[in-house]
Each structure stands twice: as structure tokens, then as C-alpha cells.
Amino acid sequence: MSLTQLHQTRNLLTKGLPTKKIPKSFLWCGHLARKLSRTGRIPIPQNWGIYFLVIHKGLFTNLFTVAFTAILLTNIGINQAQASCAAPYSNLDFEQQPSSYWQIEGRGGFDVKKGYSFKGQNNAWMRNVSGWNGIRQQVRLKPNTNYILEAYVRTSANVTDGYFGVRDSQQKVWSELKFGSLPQYTKLTLQFRTGNASAYNIFTGLWALGQDSWVQVDSFSLKGPSPECFDQQ
């Protein structure tokens, strides 16, 4: 809830009420709310206003109820802010223009409406008899933060040197896991923590070792905050 919305809420609640009849103990119940926030039970940013509810013509309202309502109104804003902090990434499921945002390494491409996908209509593939073959996408991440990278992968029976993970901006491996033969689409999960930088590359690929080998990948997901999100204590 924005500061303007809090002002509007206060004005609606107090409209037409005689201020002189409001006990002083009710004027700033925000002090109680802030005290609760310092205990760690209620995460209220210090620069957000906490407003009060009032009584009318001698009708008492419990102070705790007043404080709790004020906290509730503020927490609505906090929850909305947290929801908006989901990290935005592009075409992780290959359902948009498949070649957009993704870079091919070696020999690879995209299956469009061929029935090879795990979900939706499209997927990516790599296939060769030698060398490194893969795909990557550059992403912006929040420094010094935990993330979870996931994707669904299947391979030919002879794959022994597949890799799934994260590189830094210079294409140096930051964190990865190795996979072998996966006859059915299998969910791969990698937990990692960023360093001081914000630019990284997510990737999947294989080393083809002298024989025809292939990998298909679909439905990437990257769970963690956007780099623009405020620090949450």
C-alpha cells in the first residue's frame, strides 16, 4: 500500500469524527506497530506511515485491535511489493520466437511444433558427433543472492558428458551439474548463489565424444528475486 493510499484510508476512517474526542493514547498506535516490527515479527519498513483507527462518541475500540489493523493495512503493501519482485526472464519455455534471447553454441536449434517438447509446443535441441554443443541465455541477477535453476532434459542413450548450469559474464562456469543418459524428460535442479556481479548466463549442453549424440531441453525456470528488489531483512 502506497503512502497516498494510506492517507486516503486514514481520511475515510476519520471523516466527520470530532478529533477532540479521540483519546491521546489512540492518536499514534503506529508506535506500537513499530515496536512490534523491531522484534522481527512484523517486517515494516521504517519509511512507511502507520495510521490509526479512531473511536466515535465514547465507543471504545481495543488498542490492540487498532494496532493490528494498522499493521494489516501496511502488510498488504509489503506483500504486493514482494509479489512484484519475481525475477523477469525471457522465453524460458521456448514458446515465444524460439531463437530470441537464446544463443546457440556448436550445433543446435529449436523444435517448433514437432511434438518433442516436455510442455507446450516448442523445445531446444543440440546434436553432433563431436565437440561442445549447447544453448545459453544472459540474465541479470541480484548480487550475493540464492537462486534455483531448473529445466527438463532428455538425451540419446550414449550421452555421458552433459552439463546444466550457470556461467559468469566471461563464460566461465560459476556453478553446474553433470548429467548422462536421460531417456525421458527429467527435471534437473541446481541451487547456486551469485557473487558481487549481476550478469550471468544460464546454459545446457553436451560434449559429443565421437558418435552421434543429442540433448533436448524445455521449460527452464529461474527462481529468485529481481535485481531491482529492495533488501528484505
PDB file of C-alpha atoms in Angstrom:
ATOM      1  CA  MET A   1       0.000   0.000   0.000  1.00  0.00           C
ATOM      2  CA  SER A   2       1.479   3.344  -1.037  1.00  0.00           C
ATOM      3  CA  LEU A   3       1.758   6.389   1.206  1.00  0.00           C
ATOM      4  CA  THR A   4      -1.019   8.063  -0.798  1.00  0.00           C
ATOM      5  CA  GLN A   5      -3.316   5.069  -0.234  1.00  0.00           C
ATOM      6  CA  LEU A   6      -2.587   5.168   3.489  1.00  0.00           C
ATOM      7  CA  HIS A   7      -3.518   8.867   3.584  1.00  0.00           C
ATOM      8  CA  GLN A   8      -6.761   8.075   1.753  1.00  0.00           C
ATOM      9  CA  THR A   9      -7.540   5.236   4.175  1.00  0.00           C
ATOM     10  CA  ARG A  10      -6.956   7.492   7.162  1.00  0.00           C
ATOM     11  CA  ASN A  11      -9.163  10.229   5.709  1.00  0.00           C
ATOM     12  CA  LEU A  12     -12.022   7.796   5.047  1.00  0.00           C
ATOM     13  CA  LEU A  13     -11.831   6.376   8.555  1.00  0.00           C
ATOM     14  CA  THR A  14     -11.731   9.756  10.286  1.00  0.00           C
ATOM     15  CA  LYS A  15     -14.128  11.680   8.057  1.00  0.00           C
ATOM     16  CA  GLY A  16     -16.686  13.540  10.131  1.00  0.00           C
ATOM     17  CA  LEU A  17     -15.326  12.451  13.504  1.00  0.00           C
ATOM     18  CA  PRO A  18     -14.623  15.010  16.242  1.00  0.00           C
ATOM     19  CA  THR A  19     -10.866  14.897  16.741  1.00  0.00           C
ATOM     20  CA  LYS A  20     -11.054  16.460  20.182  1.00  0.00           C
ATOM     21  CA  LYS A  21     -12.889  13.368  21.464  1.00  0.00           C
ATOM     22  CA  ILE A  22     -10.148  10.990  20.401  1.00  0.00           C
ATOM     23  CA  PRO A  23      -8.025   9.880  23.394  1.00  0.00           C
ATOM     24  CA  LYS A  24      -4.327  10.664  23.040  1.00  0.00           C
ATOM     25  CA  SER A  25      -3.494   7.005  23.538  1.00  0.00           C
ATOM     26  CA  PHE A  26      -5.160   6.275  20.200  1.00  0.00           C
ATOM     27  CA  LEU A  27      -3.601   9.035  18.144  1.00  0.00           C
ATOM     28  CA  TRP A  28      -0.419   7.210  17.177  1.00  0.00           C
ATOM     29  CA  CYS A  29      -0.819   3.494  17.638  1.00  0.00           C
ATOM     30  CA  GLY A  30       1.855   3.299  14.958  1.00  0.00           C
ATOM     31  CA  HIS A  31       4.344   3.465  17.834  1.00  0.00           C
ATOM     32  CA  LEU A  32       3.125   0.051  18.976  1.00  0.00           C
ATOM     33  CA  ALA A  33       3.278  -1.281  15.426  1.00  0.00           C
ATOM     34  CA  ARG A  34       6.840  -0.074  15.032  1.00  0.00           C
ATOM     35  CA  LYS A  35       7.770  -1.657  18.348  1.00  0.00           C
ATOM     36  CA  LEU A  36       6.399  -4.976  17.100  1.00  0.00           C
ATOM     37  CA  SER A  37       8.303  -4.583  13.854  1.00  0.00           C
ATOM     38  CA  ARG A  38      11.592  -4.248  15.718  1.00  0.00           C
ATOM     39  CA  THR A  39      11.042  -7.657  17.310  1.00  0.00           C
ATOM     40  CA  GLY A  40      11.173  -9.202  13.836  1.00  0.00           C
ATOM     41  CA  ARG A  41       7.552 -10.375  13.990  1.00  0.00           C
ATOM     42  CA  ILE A  42       6.243  -7.723  11.610  1.00  0.00           C
ATOM     43  CA  PRO A  43       8.621  -6.578   8.796  1.00  0.00           C
ATOM     44  CA  ILE A  44       7.561  -2.919   8.478  1.00  0.00           C
ATOM     45  CA  PRO A  45       9.934  -0.600   6.557  1.00  0.00           C
ATOM     46  CA  GLN A  46      10.837   2.431   8.659  1.00  0.00           C
ATOM     47  CA  ASN A  47       9.833   4.943   5.999  1.00  0.00           C
ATOM     48  CA  TRP A  48       6.234   3.720   5.699  1.00  0.00           C
ATOM     49  CA  GLY A  49       3.497   5.542   7.557  1.00  0.00           C
ATOM     50  CA  ILE A  50       1.377   3.682  10.105  1.00  0.00           C
ATOM     51  CA  TYR A  51      -2.018   5.227  10.678  1.00  0.00           C
ATOM     52  CA  PHE A  52      -4.615   4.774  13.366  1.00  0.00           C
ATOM     53  CA  LEU A  53      -8.276   3.973  13.679  1.00  0.00           C
ATOM     54  CA  VAL A  54     -10.366   6.127  15.985  1.00  0.00           C
ATOM     55  CA  ILE A  55     -13.379   5.839  18.291  1.00  0.00           C
ATOM     56  CA  HIS A  56     -16.565   7.837  17.978  1.00  0.00           C
ATOM     57  CA  LYS A  57     -18.778   9.257  20.716  1.00  0.00           C
ATOM     58  CA  GLY A  58     -17.364   7.215  23.567  1.00  0.00           C
ATOM     59  CA  LEU A  59     -17.489   3.861  21.766  1.00  0.00           C
ATOM     60  CA  PHE A  60     -14.216   2.163  22.803  1.00  0.00           C
ATOM     61  CA  THR A  61     -12.012   0.243  20.428  1.00  0.00           C
ATOM     62  CA  ASN A  62      -9.353  -2.026  21.829  1.00  0.00           C
ATOM     63  CA  LEU A  63      -5.879  -0.596  21.279  1.00  0.00           C
ATOM     64  CA  PHE A  64      -4.507  -3.955  20.196  1.00  0.00           C
ATOM     65  CA  THR A  65      -7.197  -4.230  17.513  1.00  0.00           C
ATOM     66  CA  VAL A  66      -6.340  -0.737  16.326  1.00  0.00           C
ATOM     67  CA  ALA A  67      -2.632  -1.549  16.098  1.00  0.00           C
ATOM     68  CA  PHE A  68      -3.260  -4.891  14.415  1.00  0.00           C
ATOM     69  CA  THR A  69      -5.478  -3.258  11.779  1.00  0.00           C
ATOM     70  CA  ALA A  70      -2.827  -0.647  11.064  1.00  0.00           C
ATOM     71  CA  ILE A  71      -0.215  -3.382  10.662  1.00  0.00           C
ATOM     72  CA  LEU A  72      -2.543  -5.355   8.393  1.00  0.00           C
ATOM     73  CA  LEU A  73      -3.044  -2.352   6.118  1.00  0.00           C
ATOM     74  CA  THR A  74       0.705  -1.871   5.878  1.00  0.00           C
ATOM     75  CA  ASN A  75       1.408  -5.552   5.259  1.00  0.00           C
ATOM     76  CA  ILE A  76      -0.896  -5.505   2.233  1.00  0.00           C
ATOM     77  CA  GLY A  77       1.584  -3.123   0.655  1.00  0.00           C
ATOM     78  CA  ILE A  78       4.532  -5.287   1.676  1.00  0.00           C
ATOM     79  CA  ASN A  79       3.003  -8.427   0.162  1.00  0.00           C
ATOM     80  CA  GLN A  80       2.289  -6.587  -3.079  1.00  0.00           C
ATOM     81  CA  ALA A  81       5.894  -5.422  -3.221  1.00  0.00           C
ATOM     82  CA  GLN A  82       7.185  -8.949  -2.637  1.00  0.00           C
ATOM     83  CA  ALA A  83       4.953 -10.351  -5.373  1.00  0.00           C
ATOM     84  CA  SER A  84       6.256  -7.776  -7.856  1.00  0.00           C
ATOM     85  CA  CYS A  85       9.835  -8.884  -7.146  1.00  0.00           C
ATOM     86  CA  ALA A  86       9.646 -12.095  -9.159  1.00  0.00           C
ATOM     87  CA  ALA A  87      12.642 -12.081 -11.470  1.00  0.00           C
ATOM     88  CA  PRO A  88      11.751 -11.379 -15.135  1.00  0.00           C
ATOM     89  CA  TYR A  89      13.471 -13.648 -17.670  1.00  0.00           C
ATOM     90  CA  SER A  90      12.782 -14.170 -21.338  1.00  0.00           C
ATOM     91  CA  ASN A  91      11.398 -17.123 -23.279  1.00  0.00           C
ATOM     92  CA  LEU A  92      12.490 -19.808 -20.826  1.00  0.00           C
ATOM     93  CA  ASP A  93       9.906 -22.219 -22.243  1.00  0.00           C
ATOM     94  CA  PHE A  94      10.741 -21.515 -25.924  1.00  0.00           C
ATOM     95  CA  GLU A  95       7.102 -20.694 -26.669  1.00  0.00           C
ATOM     96  CA  GLN A  96       7.883 -17.211 -27.988  1.00  0.00           C
ATOM     97  CA  GLN A  97      10.037 -16.723 -31.086  1.00  0.00           C
ATOM     98  CA  PRO A  98      12.359 -19.601 -30.116  1.00  0.00           C
ATOM     99  CA  SER A  99      15.605 -18.028 -31.287  1.00  0.00           C
ATOM    100  CA  SER A 100      15.012 -14.814 -29.332  1.00  0.00           C
ATOM    101  CA  TYR A 101      17.255 -14.337 -26.290  1.00  0.00           C
ATOM    102  CA  TRP A 102      18.966 -17.722 -26.701  1.00  0.00           C
ATOM    103  CA  GLN A 103      22.443 -18.177 -28.206  1.00  0.00           C
ATOM    104  CA  ILE A 104      23.492 -21.425 -29.894  1.00  0.00           C
ATOM    105  CA  GLU A 105      26.899 -22.932 -29.149  1.00  0.00           C
ATOM    106  CA  GLY A 106      28.112 -25.503 -31.667  1.00  0.00           C
ATOM    107  CA  ARG A 107      25.275 -27.289 -33.448  1.00  0.00           C
ATOM    108  CA  GLY A 108      21.768 -26.826 -32.092  1.00  0.00           C
ATOM    109  CA  GLY A 109      18.419 -25.217 -32.668  1.00  0.00           C
ATOM    110  CA  PHE A 110      14.731 -25.271 -31.781  1.00  0.00           C
ATOM    111  CA  ASP A 111      11.973 -27.773 -32.463  1.00  0.00           C
ATOM    112  CA  VAL A 112       8.814 -25.823 -33.293  1.00  0.00           C
ATOM    113  CA  LYS A 113       5.550 -27.748 -33.089  1.00  0.00           C
ATOM    114  CA  LYS A 114       7.256 -31.086 -33.762  1.00  0.00           C
ATOM    115  CA  GLY A 115       5.933 -32.934 -30.736  1.00  0.00           C
ATOM    116  CA  TYR A 116       9.300 -33.217 -28.974  1.00  0.00           C
ATOM    117  CA  SER A 117       8.634 -30.747 -26.155  1.00  0.00           C
ATOM    118  CA  PHE A 118       8.086 -31.521 -22.492  1.00  0.00           C
ATOM    119  CA  LYS A 119       5.378 -28.857 -22.226  1.00  0.00           C
ATOM    120  CA  GLY A 120       3.824 -26.507 -24.742  1.00  0.00           C
ATOM    121  CA  GLN A 121       4.789 -26.792 -28.397  1.00  0.00           C
ATOM    122  CA  ASN A 122       8.499 -25.955 -28.620  1.00  0.00           C
ATOM    123  CA  ASN A 123      11.849 -27.035 -27.184  1.00  0.00           C
ATOM    124  CA  ALA A 124      15.572 -26.596 -27.811  1.00  0.00           C
ATOM    125  CA  TRP A 125      17.989 -29.250 -29.067  1.00  0.00           C
ATOM    126  CA  MET A 126      21.727 -29.894 -29.513  1.00  0.00           C
ATOM    127  CA  ARG A 127      23.107 -32.678 -31.702  1.00  0.00           C
ATOM    128  CA  ASN A 128      26.546 -33.535 -33.055  1.00  0.00           C
ATOM    129  CA  VAL A 129      29.248 -36.186 -33.293  1.00  0.00           C
ATOM    130  CA  SER A 130      31.994 -34.116 -31.679  1.00  0.00           C
ATOM    131  CA  GLY A 131      32.777 -31.002 -29.667  1.00  0.00           C
ATOM    132  CA  TRP A 132      30.708 -28.817 -27.376  1.00  0.00           C
ATOM    133  CA  ASN A 133      27.091 -28.118 -28.343  1.00  0.00           C
ATOM    134  CA  GLY A 134      24.673 -26.113 -26.222  1.00  0.00           C
ATOM    135  CA  ILE A 135      22.468 -23.092 -25.664  1.00  0.00           C
ATOM    136  CA  ARG A 136      22.760 -20.138 -23.299  1.00  0.00           C
ATOM    137  CA  GLN A 137      20.876 -17.018 -22.245  1.00  0.00           C
ATOM    138  CA  GLN A 138      22.282 -14.000 -20.418  1.00  0.00           C
ATOM    139  CA  VAL A 139      20.319 -12.988 -17.315  1.00  0.00           C
ATOM    140  CA  ARG A 140      20.591 -10.233 -14.720  1.00  0.00           C
ATOM    141  CA  LEU A 141      20.593 -11.473 -11.131  1.00  0.00           C
ATOM    142  CA  LYS A 142      20.811  -9.842  -7.749  1.00  0.00           C
ATOM    143  CA  PRO A 143      24.341  -9.979  -6.282  1.00  0.00           C
ATOM    144  CA  ASN A 144      25.042 -12.235  -3.297  1.00  0.00           C
ATOM    145  CA  THR A 145      21.637 -13.919  -3.515  1.00  0.00           C
ATOM    146  CA  ASN A 146      20.398 -17.521  -3.648  1.00  0.00           C
ATOM    147  CA  TYR A 147      18.695 -18.819  -6.810  1.00  0.00           C
ATOM    148  CA  ILE A 148      17.300 -22.112  -8.087  1.00  0.00           C
ATOM    149  CA  LEU A 149      17.702 -23.027 -11.760  1.00  0.00           C
ATOM    150  CA  GLU A 150      15.542 -25.830 -13.188  1.00  0.00           C
ATOM    151  CA  ALA A 151      14.881 -27.382 -16.592  1.00  0.00           C
ATOM    152  CA  TYR A 152      13.602 -30.615 -18.137  1.00  0.00           C
ATOM    153  CA  VAL A 153      16.163 -32.565 -20.174  1.00  0.00           C
ATOM    154  CA  ARG A 154      16.237 -35.804 -22.161  1.00  0.00           C
ATOM    155  CA  THR A 155      19.052 -37.298 -24.200  1.00  0.00           C
ATOM    156  CA  SER A 156      20.159 -40.053 -26.501  1.00  0.00           C
ATOM    157  CA  ALA A 157      21.315 -43.229 -24.787  1.00  0.00           C
ATOM    158  CA  ASN A 158      25.008 -42.555 -25.415  1.00  0.00           C
ATOM    159  CA  VAL A 159      25.294 -39.162 -23.687  1.00  0.00           C
ATOM    160  CA  THR A 160      27.830 -39.254 -20.860  1.00  0.00           C
ATOM    161  CA  ASP A 161      29.033 -35.651 -20.698  1.00  0.00           C
ATOM    162  CA  GLY A 162      26.037 -33.315 -20.426  1.00  0.00           C
ATOM    163  CA  TYR A 163      26.132 -30.108 -18.368  1.00  0.00           C
ATOM    164  CA  PHE A 164      23.496 -27.790 -16.934  1.00  0.00           C
ATOM    165  CA  GLY A 165      24.289 -24.640 -15.012  1.00  0.00           C
ATOM    166  CA  VAL A 166      25.384 -21.042 -14.740  1.00  0.00           C
ATOM    167  CA  ARG A 167      28.388 -19.128 -16.095  1.00  0.00           C
ATOM    168  CA  ASP A 168      29.630 -15.652 -15.303  1.00  0.00           C
ATOM    169  CA  SER A 169      29.700 -12.800 -17.827  1.00  0.00           C
ATOM    170  CA  GLN A 170      33.027 -14.090 -19.222  1.00  0.00           C
ATOM    171  CA  GLN A 171      31.509 -17.553 -19.869  1.00  0.00           C
ATOM    172  CA  LYS A 172      33.473 -19.118 -17.026  1.00  0.00           C
ATOM    173  CA  VAL A 173      31.489 -21.821 -15.224  1.00  0.00           C
ATOM    174  CA  TRP A 174      30.046 -20.452 -11.984  1.00  0.00           C
ATOM    175  CA  SER A 175      28.003 -23.479 -10.915  1.00  0.00           C
ATOM    176  CA  GLU A 176      26.922 -26.588 -12.810  1.00  0.00           C
ATOM    177  CA  LEU A 177      25.820 -30.183 -12.579  1.00  0.00           C
ATOM    178  CA  LYS A 178      26.724 -33.046 -14.870  1.00  0.00           C
ATOM    179  CA  PHE A 179      24.211 -35.458 -16.388  1.00  0.00           C
ATOM    180  CA  GLY A 180      24.365 -38.589 -18.500  1.00  0.00           C
ATOM    181  CA  SER A 181      21.757 -40.604 -20.365  1.00  0.00           C
ATOM    182  CA  LEU A 182      18.173 -39.459 -19.664  1.00  0.00           C
ATOM    183  CA  PRO A 183      15.752 -41.477 -21.835  1.00  0.00           C
ATOM    184  CA  GLN A 184      12.729 -39.500 -20.564  1.00  0.00           C
ATOM    185  CA  TYR A 185      12.384 -35.811 -19.780  1.00  0.00           C
ATOM    186  CA  THR A 186      13.910 -35.404 -16.331  1.00  0.00           C
ATOM    187  CA  LYS A 187      13.842 -32.363 -14.092  1.00  0.00           C
ATOM    188  CA  LEU A 188      17.304 -31.004 -13.293  1.00  0.00           C
ATOM    189  CA  THR A 189      17.681 -28.644 -10.329  1.00  0.00           C
ATOM    190  CA  LEU A 190      20.687 -26.509  -9.441  1.00  0.00           C
ATOM    191  CA  GLN A 191      20.870 -24.291  -6.366  1.00  0.00           C
ATOM    192  CA  PHE A 192      23.508 -21.567  -6.501  1.00  0.00           C
ATOM    193  CA  ARG A 193      24.443 -18.224  -5.008  1.00  0.00           C
ATOM    194  CA  THR A 194      25.579 -15.231  -7.019  1.00  0.00           C
ATOM    195  CA  GLY A 195      28.716 -13.250  -6.284  1.00  0.00           C
ATOM    196  CA  ASN A 196      29.179  -9.493  -6.479  1.00  0.00           C
ATOM    197  CA  ALA A 197      28.321  -9.356 -10.190  1.00  0.00           C
ATOM    198  CA  SER A 198      24.826  -9.121 -11.686  1.00  0.00           C
ATOM    199  CA  ALA A 199      25.394 -10.564 -15.203  1.00  0.00           C
ATOM    200  CA  TYR A 200      25.319 -14.353 -15.630  1.00  0.00           C
ATOM    201  CA  ASN A 201      24.483 -16.938 -18.306  1.00  0.00           C
ATOM    202  CA  ILE A 202      22.277 -19.982 -17.867  1.00  0.00           C
ATOM    203  CA  PHE A 203      23.163 -22.892 -20.143  1.00  0.00           C
ATOM    204  CA  THR A 204      22.678 -26.531 -21.101  1.00  0.00           C
ATOM    205  CA  GLY A 205      24.759 -28.634 -23.454  1.00  0.00           C
ATOM    206  CA  LEU A 206      26.860 -31.718 -24.078  1.00  0.00           C
ATOM    207  CA  TRP A 207      30.267 -32.845 -25.217  1.00  0.00           C
ATOM    208  CA  ALA A 208      29.751 -35.234 -28.125  1.00  0.00           C
ATOM    209  CA  LEU A 209      32.522 -37.830 -27.911  1.00  0.00           C
ATOM    210  CA  GLY A 210      32.970 -39.264 -31.397  1.00  0.00           C
ATOM    211  CA  GLN A 211      29.438 -40.508 -32.021  1.00  0.00           C
ATOM    212  CA  ASP A 212      26.060 -39.032 -32.867  1.00  0.00           C
ATOM    213  CA  SER A 213      24.580 -37.715 -29.599  1.00  0.00           C
ATOM    214  CA  TRP A 214      21.740 -35.352 -28.790  1.00  0.00           C
ATOM    215  CA  VAL A 215      20.050 -33.431 -25.964  1.00  0.00           C
ATOM    216  CA  GLN A 216      16.587 -31.881 -25.856  1.00  0.00           C
ATOM    217  CA  VAL A 217      15.708 -29.286 -23.202  1.00  0.00           C
ATOM    218  CA  ASP A 218      12.488 -27.493 -22.265  1.00  0.00           C
ATOM    219  CA  SER A 219      10.770 -25.457 -19.548  1.00  0.00           C
ATOM    220  CA  PHE A 220      13.633 -23.629 -17.873  1.00  0.00           C
ATOM    221  CA  SER A 221      12.799 -21.780 -14.675  1.00  0.00           C
ATOM    222  CA  LEU A 222      14.933 -19.470 -12.554  1.00  0.00           C
ATOM    223  CA  LYS A 223      13.596 -18.802  -9.070  1.00  0.00           C
ATOM    224  CA  GLY A 224      14.840 -15.808  -7.128  1.00  0.00           C
ATOM    225  CA  PRO A 225      14.439 -12.045  -6.771  1.00  0.00           C
ATOM    226  CA  SER A 226      14.840  -9.456  -9.466  1.00  0.00           C
ATOM    227  CA  PRO A 227      17.984  -7.320  -9.059  1.00  0.00           C
ATOM    228  CA  GLU A 228      15.730  -4.285  -8.564  1.00  0.00           C
ATOM    229  CA  CYS A 229      14.059  -5.707  -5.427  1.00  0.00           C
ATOM    230  CA  PHE A 230      14.772  -3.969  -2.135  1.00  0.00           C
ATOM    231  CA  ASP A 231      16.732  -5.834   0.515  1.00  0.00           C
ATOM    232  CA  GLN A 232      14.383  -7.711   2.844  1.00  0.00           C
ATOM    233  CA  GLN A 233      15.668  -8.077   6.379  1.00  0.00           C
TER     234      GLN A 233
END
